[in-house]
Short mmCIF file of C-alpha atoms and ligand atoms in Angstrom, two decimals:
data_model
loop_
_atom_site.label_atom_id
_atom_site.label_comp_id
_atom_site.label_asym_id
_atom_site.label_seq_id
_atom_site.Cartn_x
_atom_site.Cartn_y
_atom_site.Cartn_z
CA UNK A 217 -22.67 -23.92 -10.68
CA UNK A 218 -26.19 -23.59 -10.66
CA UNK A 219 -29.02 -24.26 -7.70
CA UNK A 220 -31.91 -26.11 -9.72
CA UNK A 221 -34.65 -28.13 -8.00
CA UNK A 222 -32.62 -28.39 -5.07
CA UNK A 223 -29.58 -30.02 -6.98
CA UNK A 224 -26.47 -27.89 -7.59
CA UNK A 225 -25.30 -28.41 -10.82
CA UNK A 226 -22.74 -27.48 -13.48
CA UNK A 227 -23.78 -28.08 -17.43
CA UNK A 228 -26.45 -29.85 -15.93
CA UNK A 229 -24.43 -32.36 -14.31
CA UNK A 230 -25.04 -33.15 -10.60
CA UNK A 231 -22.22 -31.81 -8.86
CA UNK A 232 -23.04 -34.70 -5.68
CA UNK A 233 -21.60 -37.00 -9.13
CA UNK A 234 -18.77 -35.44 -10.33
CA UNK A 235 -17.38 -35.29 -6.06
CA UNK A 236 -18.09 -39.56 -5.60
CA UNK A 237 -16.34 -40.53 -9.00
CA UNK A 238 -12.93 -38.11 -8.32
CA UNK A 239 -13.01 -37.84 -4.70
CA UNK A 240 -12.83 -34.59 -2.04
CA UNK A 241 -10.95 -31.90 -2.18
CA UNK A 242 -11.73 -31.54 -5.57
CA UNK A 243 -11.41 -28.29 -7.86
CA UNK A 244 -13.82 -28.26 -10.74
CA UNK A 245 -13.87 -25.70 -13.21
CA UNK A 246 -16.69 -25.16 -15.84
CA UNK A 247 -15.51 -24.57 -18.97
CA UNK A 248 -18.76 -22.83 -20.61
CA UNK A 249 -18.23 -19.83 -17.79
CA UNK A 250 -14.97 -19.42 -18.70
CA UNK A 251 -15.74 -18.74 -22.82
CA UNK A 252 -18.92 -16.63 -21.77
CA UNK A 253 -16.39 -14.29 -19.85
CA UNK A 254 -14.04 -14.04 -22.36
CA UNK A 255 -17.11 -13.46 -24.90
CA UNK A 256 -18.39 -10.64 -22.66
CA UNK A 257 -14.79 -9.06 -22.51
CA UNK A 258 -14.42 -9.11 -26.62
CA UNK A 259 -18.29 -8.22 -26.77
CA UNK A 260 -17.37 -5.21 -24.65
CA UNK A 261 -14.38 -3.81 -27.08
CA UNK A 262 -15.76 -5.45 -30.17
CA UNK A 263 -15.37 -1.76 -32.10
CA UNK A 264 -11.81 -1.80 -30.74
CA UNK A 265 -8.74 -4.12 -31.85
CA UNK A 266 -8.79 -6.18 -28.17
CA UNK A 267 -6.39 -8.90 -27.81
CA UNK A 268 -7.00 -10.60 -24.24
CA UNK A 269 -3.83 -11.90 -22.87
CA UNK A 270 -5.27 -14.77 -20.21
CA UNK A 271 -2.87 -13.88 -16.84
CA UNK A 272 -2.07 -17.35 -16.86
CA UNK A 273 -0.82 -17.51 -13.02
CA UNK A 274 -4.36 -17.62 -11.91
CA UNK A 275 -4.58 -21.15 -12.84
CA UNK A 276 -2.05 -22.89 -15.32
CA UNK A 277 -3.43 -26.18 -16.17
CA UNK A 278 -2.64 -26.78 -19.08
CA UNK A 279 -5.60 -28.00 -20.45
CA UNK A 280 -7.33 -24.73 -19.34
CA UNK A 281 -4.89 -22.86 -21.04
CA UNK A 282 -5.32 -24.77 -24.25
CA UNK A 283 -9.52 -23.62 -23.76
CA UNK A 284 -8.02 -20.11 -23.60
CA UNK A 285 -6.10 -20.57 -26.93
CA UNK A 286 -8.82 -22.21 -28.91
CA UNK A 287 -11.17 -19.13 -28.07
CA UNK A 288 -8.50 -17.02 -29.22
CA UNK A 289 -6.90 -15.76 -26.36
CA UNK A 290 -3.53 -15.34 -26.02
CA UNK A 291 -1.65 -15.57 -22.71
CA UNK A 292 0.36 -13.30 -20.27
CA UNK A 293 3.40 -15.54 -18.23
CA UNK A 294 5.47 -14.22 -15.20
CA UNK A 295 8.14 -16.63 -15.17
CA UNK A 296 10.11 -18.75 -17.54
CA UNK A 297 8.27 -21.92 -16.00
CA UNK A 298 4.50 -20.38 -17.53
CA UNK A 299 6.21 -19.73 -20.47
CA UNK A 300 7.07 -23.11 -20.83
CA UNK A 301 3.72 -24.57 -20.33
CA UNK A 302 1.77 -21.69 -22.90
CA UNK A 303 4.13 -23.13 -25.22
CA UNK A 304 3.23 -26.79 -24.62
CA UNK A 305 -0.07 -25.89 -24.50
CA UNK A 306 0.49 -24.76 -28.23
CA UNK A 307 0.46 -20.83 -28.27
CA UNK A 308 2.55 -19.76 -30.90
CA UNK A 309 5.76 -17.74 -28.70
CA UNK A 310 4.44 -14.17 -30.51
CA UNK A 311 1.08 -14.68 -28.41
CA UNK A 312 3.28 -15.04 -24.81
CA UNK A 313 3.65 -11.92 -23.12
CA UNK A 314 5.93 -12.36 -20.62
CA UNK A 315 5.90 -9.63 -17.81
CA UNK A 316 8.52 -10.92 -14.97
CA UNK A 317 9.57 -8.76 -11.96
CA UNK A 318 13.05 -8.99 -10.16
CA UNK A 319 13.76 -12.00 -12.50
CA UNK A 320 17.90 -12.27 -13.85
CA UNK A 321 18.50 -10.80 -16.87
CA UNK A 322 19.40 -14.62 -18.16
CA UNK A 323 15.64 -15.01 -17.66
CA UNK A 324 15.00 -12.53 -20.06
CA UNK A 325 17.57 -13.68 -22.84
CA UNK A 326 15.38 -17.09 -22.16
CA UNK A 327 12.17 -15.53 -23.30
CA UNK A 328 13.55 -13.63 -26.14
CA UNK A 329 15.39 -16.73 -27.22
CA UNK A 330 11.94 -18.52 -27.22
CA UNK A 331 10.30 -15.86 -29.25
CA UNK A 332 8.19 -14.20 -26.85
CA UNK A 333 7.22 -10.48 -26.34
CA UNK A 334 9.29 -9.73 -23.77
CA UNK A 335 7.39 -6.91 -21.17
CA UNK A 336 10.23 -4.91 -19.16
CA UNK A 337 9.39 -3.40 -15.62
CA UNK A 338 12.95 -1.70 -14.70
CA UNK A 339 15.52 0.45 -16.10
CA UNK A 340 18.45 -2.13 -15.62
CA UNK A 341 16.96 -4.49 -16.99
CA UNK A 342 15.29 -2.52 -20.16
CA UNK A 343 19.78 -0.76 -20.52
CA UNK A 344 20.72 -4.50 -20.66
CA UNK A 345 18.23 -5.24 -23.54
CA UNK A 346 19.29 -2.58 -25.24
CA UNK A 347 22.89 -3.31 -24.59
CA UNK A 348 22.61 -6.69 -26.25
CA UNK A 349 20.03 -6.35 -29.01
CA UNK A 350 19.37 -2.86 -29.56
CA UNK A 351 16.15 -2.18 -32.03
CA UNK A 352 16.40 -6.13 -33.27
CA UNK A 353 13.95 -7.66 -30.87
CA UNK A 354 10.54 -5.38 -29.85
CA UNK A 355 9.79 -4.85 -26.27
CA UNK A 356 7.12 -3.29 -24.27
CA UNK A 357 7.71 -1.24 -21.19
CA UNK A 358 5.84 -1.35 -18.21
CA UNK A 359 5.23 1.87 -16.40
CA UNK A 360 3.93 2.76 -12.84
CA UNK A 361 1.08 5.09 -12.88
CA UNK A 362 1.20 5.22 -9.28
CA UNK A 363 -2.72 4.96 -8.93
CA UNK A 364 -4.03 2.98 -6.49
CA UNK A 365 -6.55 0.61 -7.34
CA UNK A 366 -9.12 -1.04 -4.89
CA UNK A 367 -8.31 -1.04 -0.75
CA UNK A 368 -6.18 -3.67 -0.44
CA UNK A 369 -2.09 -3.31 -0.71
CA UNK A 370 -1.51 -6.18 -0.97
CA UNK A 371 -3.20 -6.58 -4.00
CA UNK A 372 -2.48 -3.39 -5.47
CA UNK A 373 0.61 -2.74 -7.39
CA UNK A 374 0.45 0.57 -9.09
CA UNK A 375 1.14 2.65 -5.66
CA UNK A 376 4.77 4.31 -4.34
CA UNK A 377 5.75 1.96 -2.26
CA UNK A 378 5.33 -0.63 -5.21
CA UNK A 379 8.19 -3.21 -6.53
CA UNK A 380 6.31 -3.24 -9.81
CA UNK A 381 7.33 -1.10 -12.98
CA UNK A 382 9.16 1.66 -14.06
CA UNK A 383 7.53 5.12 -12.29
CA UNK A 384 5.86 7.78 -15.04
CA UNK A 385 8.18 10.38 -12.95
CA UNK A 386 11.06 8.20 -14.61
CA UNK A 387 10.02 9.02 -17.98
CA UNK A 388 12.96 11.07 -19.18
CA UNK A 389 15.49 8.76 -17.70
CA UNK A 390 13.64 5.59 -19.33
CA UNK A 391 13.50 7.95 -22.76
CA UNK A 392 17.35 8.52 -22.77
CA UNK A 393 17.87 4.88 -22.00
CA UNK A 394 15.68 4.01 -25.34
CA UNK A 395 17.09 6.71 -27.26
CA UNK A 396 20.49 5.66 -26.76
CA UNK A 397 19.91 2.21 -27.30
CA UNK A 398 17.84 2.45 -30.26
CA UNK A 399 15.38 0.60 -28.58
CA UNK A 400 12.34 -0.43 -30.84
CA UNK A 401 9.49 0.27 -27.58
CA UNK A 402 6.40 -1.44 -29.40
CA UNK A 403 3.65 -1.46 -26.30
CA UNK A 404 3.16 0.40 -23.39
CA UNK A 405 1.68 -1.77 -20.28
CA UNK A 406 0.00 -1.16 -17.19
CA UNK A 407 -1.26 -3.14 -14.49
CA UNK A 408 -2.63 -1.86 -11.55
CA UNK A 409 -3.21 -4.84 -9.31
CA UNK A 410 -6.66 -6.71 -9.15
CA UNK A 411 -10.16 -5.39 -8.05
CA UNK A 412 -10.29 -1.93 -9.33
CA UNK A 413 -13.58 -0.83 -8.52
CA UNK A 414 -14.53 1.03 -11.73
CA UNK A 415 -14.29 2.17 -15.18
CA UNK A 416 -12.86 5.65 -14.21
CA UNK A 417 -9.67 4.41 -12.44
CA UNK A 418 -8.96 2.67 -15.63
CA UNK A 419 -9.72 5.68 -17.51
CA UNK A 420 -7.07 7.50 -15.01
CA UNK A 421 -4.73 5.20 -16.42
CA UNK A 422 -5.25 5.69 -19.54
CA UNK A 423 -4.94 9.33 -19.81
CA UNK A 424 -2.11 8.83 -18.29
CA UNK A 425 -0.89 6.37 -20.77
CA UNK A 426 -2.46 8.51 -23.81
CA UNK A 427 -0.39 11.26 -22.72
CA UNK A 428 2.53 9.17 -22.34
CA UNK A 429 2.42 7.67 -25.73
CA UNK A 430 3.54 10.49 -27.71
CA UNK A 431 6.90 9.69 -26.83
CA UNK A 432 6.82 6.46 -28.13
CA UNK A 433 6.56 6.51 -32.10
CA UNK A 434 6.89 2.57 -32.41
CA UNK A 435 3.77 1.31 -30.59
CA UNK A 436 1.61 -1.77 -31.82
CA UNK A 437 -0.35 -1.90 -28.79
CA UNK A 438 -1.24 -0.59 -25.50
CA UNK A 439 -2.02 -3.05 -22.74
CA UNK A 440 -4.08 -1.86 -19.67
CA UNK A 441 -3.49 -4.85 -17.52
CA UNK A 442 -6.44 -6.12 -15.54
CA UNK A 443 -7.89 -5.38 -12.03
CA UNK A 444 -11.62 -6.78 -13.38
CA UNK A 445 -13.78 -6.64 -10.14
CA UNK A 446 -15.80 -10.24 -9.88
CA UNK A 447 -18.12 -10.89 -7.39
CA UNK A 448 -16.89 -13.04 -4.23
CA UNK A 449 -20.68 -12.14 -2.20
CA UNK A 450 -23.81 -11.12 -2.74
CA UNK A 451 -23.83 -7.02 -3.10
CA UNK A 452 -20.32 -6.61 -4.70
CA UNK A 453 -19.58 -4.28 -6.64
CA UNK A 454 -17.74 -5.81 -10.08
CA UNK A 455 -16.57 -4.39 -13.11
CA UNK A 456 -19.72 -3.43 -15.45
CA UNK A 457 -16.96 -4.26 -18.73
CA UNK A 458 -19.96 -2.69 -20.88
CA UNK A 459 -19.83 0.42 -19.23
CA UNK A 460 -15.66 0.24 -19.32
CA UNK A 461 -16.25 -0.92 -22.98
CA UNK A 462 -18.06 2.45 -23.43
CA UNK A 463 -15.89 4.59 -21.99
CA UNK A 464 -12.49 3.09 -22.45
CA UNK A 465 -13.16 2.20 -26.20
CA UNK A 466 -13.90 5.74 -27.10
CA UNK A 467 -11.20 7.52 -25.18
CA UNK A 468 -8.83 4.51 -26.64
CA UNK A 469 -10.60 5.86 -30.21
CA UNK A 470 -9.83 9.48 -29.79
CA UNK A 471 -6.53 8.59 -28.61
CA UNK A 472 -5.38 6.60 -31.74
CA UNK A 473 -6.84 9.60 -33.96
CA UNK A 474 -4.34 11.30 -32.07
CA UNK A 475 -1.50 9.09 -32.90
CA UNK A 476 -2.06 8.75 -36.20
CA UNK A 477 -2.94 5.20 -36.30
CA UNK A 478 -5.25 2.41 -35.09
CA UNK A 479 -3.75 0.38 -31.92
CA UNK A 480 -4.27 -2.90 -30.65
CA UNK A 481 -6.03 -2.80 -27.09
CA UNK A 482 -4.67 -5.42 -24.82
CA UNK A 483 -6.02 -6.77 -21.43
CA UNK A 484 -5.07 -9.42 -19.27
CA UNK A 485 -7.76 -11.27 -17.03
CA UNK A 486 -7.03 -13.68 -14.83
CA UNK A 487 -9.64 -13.66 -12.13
CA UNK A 488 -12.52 -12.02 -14.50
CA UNK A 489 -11.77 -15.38 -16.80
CA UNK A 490 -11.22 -18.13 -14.27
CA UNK A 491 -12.69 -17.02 -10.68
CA UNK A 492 -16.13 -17.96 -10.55
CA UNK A 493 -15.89 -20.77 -13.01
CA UNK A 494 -14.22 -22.57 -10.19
CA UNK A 495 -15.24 -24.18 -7.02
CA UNK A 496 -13.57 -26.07 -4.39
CA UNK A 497 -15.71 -29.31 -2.96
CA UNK A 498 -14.74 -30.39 0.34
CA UNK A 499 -16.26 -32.86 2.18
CA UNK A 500 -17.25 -32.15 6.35
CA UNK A 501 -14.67 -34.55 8.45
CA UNK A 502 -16.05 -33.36 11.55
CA UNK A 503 -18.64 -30.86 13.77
CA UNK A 504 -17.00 -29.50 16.86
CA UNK A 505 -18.72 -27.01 18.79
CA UNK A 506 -16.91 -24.90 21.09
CA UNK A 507 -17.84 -22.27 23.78
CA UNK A 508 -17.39 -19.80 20.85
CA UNK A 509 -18.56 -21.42 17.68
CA UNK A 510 -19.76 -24.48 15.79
CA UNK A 511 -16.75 -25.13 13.26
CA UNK A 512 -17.65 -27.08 10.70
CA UNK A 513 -13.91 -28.84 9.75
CA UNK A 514 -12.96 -30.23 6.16
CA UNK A 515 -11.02 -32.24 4.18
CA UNK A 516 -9.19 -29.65 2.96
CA UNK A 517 -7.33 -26.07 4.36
CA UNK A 518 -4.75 -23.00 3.59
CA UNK A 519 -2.69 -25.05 1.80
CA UNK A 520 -5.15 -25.64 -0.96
CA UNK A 521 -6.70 -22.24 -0.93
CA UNK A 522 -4.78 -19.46 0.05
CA UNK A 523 -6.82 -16.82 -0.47
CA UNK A 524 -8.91 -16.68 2.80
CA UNK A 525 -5.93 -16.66 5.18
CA UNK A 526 -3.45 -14.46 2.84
CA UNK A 527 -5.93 -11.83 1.33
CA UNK A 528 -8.52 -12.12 4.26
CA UNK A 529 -10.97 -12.94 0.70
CA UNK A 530 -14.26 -13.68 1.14
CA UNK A 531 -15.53 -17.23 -0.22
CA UNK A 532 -18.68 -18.19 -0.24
CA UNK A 533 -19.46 -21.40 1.10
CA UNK A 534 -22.79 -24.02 0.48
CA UNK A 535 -24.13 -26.96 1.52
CA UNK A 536 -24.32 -29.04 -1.58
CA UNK A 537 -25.50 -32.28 0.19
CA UNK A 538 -28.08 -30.20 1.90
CA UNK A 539 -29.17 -27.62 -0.02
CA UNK A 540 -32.91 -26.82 1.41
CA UNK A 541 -33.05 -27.46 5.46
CA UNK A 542 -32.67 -24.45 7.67
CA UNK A 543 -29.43 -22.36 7.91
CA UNK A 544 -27.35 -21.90 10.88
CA UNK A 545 -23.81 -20.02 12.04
CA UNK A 546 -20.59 -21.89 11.14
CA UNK A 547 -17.16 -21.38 11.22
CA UNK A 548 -15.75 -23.46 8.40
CA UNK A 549 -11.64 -24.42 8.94
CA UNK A 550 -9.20 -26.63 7.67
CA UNK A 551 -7.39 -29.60 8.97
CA UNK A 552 -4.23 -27.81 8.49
CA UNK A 553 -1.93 -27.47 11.73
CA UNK A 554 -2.40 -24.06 11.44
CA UNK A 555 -5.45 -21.48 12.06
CA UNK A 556 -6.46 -21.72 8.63
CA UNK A 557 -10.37 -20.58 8.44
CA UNK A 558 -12.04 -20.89 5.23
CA UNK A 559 -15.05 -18.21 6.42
CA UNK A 560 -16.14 -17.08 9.91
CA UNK A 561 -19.55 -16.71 11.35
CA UNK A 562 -21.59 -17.80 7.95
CA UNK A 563 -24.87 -18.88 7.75
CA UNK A 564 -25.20 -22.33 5.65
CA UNK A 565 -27.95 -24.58 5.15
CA UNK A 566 -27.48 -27.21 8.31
CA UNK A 567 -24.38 -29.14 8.09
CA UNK A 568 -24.13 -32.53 8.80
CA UNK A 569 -20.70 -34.50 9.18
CA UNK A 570 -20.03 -36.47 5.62
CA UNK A 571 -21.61 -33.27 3.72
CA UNK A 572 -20.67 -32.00 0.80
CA UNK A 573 -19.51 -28.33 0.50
CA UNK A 574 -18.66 -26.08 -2.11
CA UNK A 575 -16.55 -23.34 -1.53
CA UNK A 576 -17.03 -20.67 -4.52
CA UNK A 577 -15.06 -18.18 -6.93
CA UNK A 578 -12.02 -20.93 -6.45
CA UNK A 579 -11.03 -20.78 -10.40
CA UNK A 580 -8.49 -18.43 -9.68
CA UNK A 581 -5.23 -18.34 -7.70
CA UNK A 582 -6.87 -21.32 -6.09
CA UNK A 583 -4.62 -24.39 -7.50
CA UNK A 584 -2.24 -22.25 -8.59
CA UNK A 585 -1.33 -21.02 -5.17
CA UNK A 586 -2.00 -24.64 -3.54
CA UNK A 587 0.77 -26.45 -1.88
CA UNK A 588 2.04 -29.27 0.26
CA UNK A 589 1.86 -27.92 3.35
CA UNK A 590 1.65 -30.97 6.52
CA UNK A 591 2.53 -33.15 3.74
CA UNK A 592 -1.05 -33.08 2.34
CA UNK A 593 -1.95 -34.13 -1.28
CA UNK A 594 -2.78 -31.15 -3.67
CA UNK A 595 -6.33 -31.90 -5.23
CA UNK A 596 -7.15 -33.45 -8.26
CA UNK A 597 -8.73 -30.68 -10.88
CA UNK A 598 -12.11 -31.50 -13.39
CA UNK A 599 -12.96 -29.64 -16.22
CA UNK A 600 -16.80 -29.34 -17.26
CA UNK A 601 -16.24 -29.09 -21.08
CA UNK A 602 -19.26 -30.10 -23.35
CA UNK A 603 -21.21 -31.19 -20.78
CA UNK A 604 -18.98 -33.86 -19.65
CA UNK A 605 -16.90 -33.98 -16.46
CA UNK A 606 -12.99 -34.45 -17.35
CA UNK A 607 -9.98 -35.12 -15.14
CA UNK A 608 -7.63 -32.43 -16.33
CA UNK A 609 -5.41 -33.11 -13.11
CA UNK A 610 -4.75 -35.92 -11.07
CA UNK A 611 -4.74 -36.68 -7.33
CA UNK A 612 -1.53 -36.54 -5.88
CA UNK A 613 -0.17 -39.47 -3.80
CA UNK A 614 2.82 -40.29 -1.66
CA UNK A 615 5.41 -40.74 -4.66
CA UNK A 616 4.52 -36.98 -5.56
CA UNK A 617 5.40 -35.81 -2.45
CA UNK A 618 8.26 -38.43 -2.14
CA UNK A 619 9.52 -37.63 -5.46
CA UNK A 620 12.54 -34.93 -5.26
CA UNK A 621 13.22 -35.89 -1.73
CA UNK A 622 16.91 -37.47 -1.08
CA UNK A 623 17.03 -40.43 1.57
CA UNK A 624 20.49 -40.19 3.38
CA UNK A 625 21.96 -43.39 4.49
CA UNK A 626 23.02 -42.51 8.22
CA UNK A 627 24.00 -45.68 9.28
C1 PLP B 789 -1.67 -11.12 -11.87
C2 PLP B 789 -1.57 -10.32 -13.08
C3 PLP B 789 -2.70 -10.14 -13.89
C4 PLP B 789 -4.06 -10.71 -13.58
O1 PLP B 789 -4.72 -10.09 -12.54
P1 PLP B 789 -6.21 -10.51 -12.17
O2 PLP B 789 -6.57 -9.67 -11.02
O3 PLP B 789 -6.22 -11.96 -11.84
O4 PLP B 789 -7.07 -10.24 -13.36
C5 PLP B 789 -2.52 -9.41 -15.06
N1 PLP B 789 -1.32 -8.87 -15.40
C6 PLP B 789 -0.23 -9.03 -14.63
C7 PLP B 789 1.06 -8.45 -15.07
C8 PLP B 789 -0.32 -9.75 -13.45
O5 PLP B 789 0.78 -9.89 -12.69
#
């Protein structure tokens, strides 16, 4: 989205347009962002053999995963449910990396029965795949570096106190467990949770992984995960993927010199793809100043963005309606029975009730977190795709919400 003559625009549509013909709260996604970050991402690695696995839980339309396949991407599913719509979508099962935690080991029999390259984070899990099919499917392992990326725990996952893969201190236990399987171990994974400031805690990692390797004679490829940085305000710092491109690629270089042959490089963005192709249009309900504030409240809350009130993320917010009067101090909320704050204390070009806002970086974990919460309808989503504005998800309505419920007769 794009501030031109005092019109906000996406593709050169006028975003005041796209919010009368599908209605508020609206999610609209432009697709041309999207294909420029995954071109900057293979533009980064382009000396390397980079396969980008799109994290496909930070927003699984499927219509946005079918943009992902046609530039090439290939996709990385948590659950048996993503799997399910990759497949629809049309990835070929060989491209689905599927990287569960805590999930049944029927789960897993699922995914291999479907074909897909099964990712293993736990040494149960990893003795009952080798139990049942020994060296005749490929797996990768994930492993627990136990850095810490970013400041935020609950968005890190490569710490102690983390649920997520197997610990590097495990290593001779998970070797044993291979060796006496026969387990064919064809990638090594990492993923240290998102927002990882820079290109040296990646490097970290990947020493770490490097060193690791040698124990592994099978490997295809070694995936590094994602933790891209993108920026939610002015002044962020985000990840230069040039720089890590640099770096990364010729450490990765060195390190398949070492191993005696050329490996595939693996990532998988979600937020670096999807975040700020997204925004989140809301329209103002009402003003209501307080002793304490001027909240500015919308047609829309928690339960369609999550982020603000589970992450404490930052969001910015504009006036689309109103782009070019002065700016005052709003807090904007939701209409959710709840205290569900979409940004304290920011300064926005003068709000009027009936305006339009956008609230930005909403492409990821945006929808995909959304629920029904109060009974509200989860938003319709748009796609921006050559220039034209297309419903890639519709409103819902009361049958949606209606749907699975079970009316008891009580009389
Ligand atoms: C969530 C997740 C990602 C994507 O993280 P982003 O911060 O959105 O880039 C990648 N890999 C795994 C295994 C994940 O769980």
């Amino acid at each position: 989205m794009e501030l031109k003559n005092n019109v906000y625009k996406i593709q050169g549509l006028n975003v005041k347009d796209i919010a009368r013909k599908f209605g508020t709260p609206l999610y609209v996604y432009d697709a041309d962002k999207i294909v420029s970050q995954l071109q900057s991402l293979k533009n980064a690695f382009s000396e390397q053999n980079i396969r980008i696995k799109y994290a496909a839980k930070a927003l699984t339309n499927i219509s946005i995963l079918k943009l992902m396949k046609k530039h090439g991407a290939g996709v990385d599913v948590v659950s048996a449910q993503e799997a399910d719509i990759a497949l629809a979508a049309g990835f070929e099962p060989q491209h689905i990396l599927f990287t569960p935690n805590c999930v049944s080991f029927e789960e897993i029999q699922e995914a291999v029965d479907k074909g897909l390259m099964i990712n293993i984070d736990n040494i149960s899990i990893l003795e009952q795949f080798g139990h049942k099919y020994h060296d005749k499917v490929p797996c990768c392992v994930r492993l627990n570096p136990h850095i810490m990326a970013g400041g935020n725990t609950k968005i890190s996952t490569g710490h102690v106190d983390s649920k997520f893969g197997i610990s590097i201190y495990q290593l001779p236990h998970l070797l044993r467990v291979i060796k006496s399987n026969n387990i064919n171990v064809t990638g090594l994974h990492m993923h240290t949770g998102s927002d990882i400031l820079d290109a040296e805690v990646f490097l970290k990692m990947a020493e770490i992984l490097f060193g690791l390797a040698q124990d592994f004679p099978n490997l295809q490829f070694i995936d590094f995960g994602s933790g891209f940085k993108v920026g939610y305000k002015e002044g962020d710092i985000t990840t230069n993927v040039y720089d890590l491109g640099m770096k990364l690629g010729k450490a990765f270089d060195n390190f398949c010199n070492a191993y005696g042959r050329k490996l595939e490089m693996w990532f998988e963005p979600g937020k670096y793809l999807v975040s700020e192709a997204g925004v989140l249009l809301v329209k103002v309900n009402v003003i209501k100043t307080t002793p304490a504030t001027a909240f500015v409240g919308v047609d829309s809350g928690m339960n369609h963005l999550m982020r603000p009130m589970m992450y404490d993320a930052y969001h910015e917010i504009v006036n689309i309606s109103n782009p070019n009067s002065i700016q005052r101090v709003y807090t904007v909320v939701g209409y959710i029975c709840e205290t569900d704050t979409f940004g304290w204390d920011r300064k926005i070009h003068e709000v009027r009730e009936g305006d339009l806002l956008a609230i930005k970086n909403a492409g990821a974990y945006g929808f995909s977190m959304a629920s029904n919460y109060n009974s509200r309808y989860r938003p319709a989503e748009v796609l921006v795709y050559n220039g034209e504005a297309h419903l890639i998800r519709e409103r819902e309505n009361m049958e949606d919400i209606l749907r699975k419920q079970v009316v008891l007769d009580l009389d």
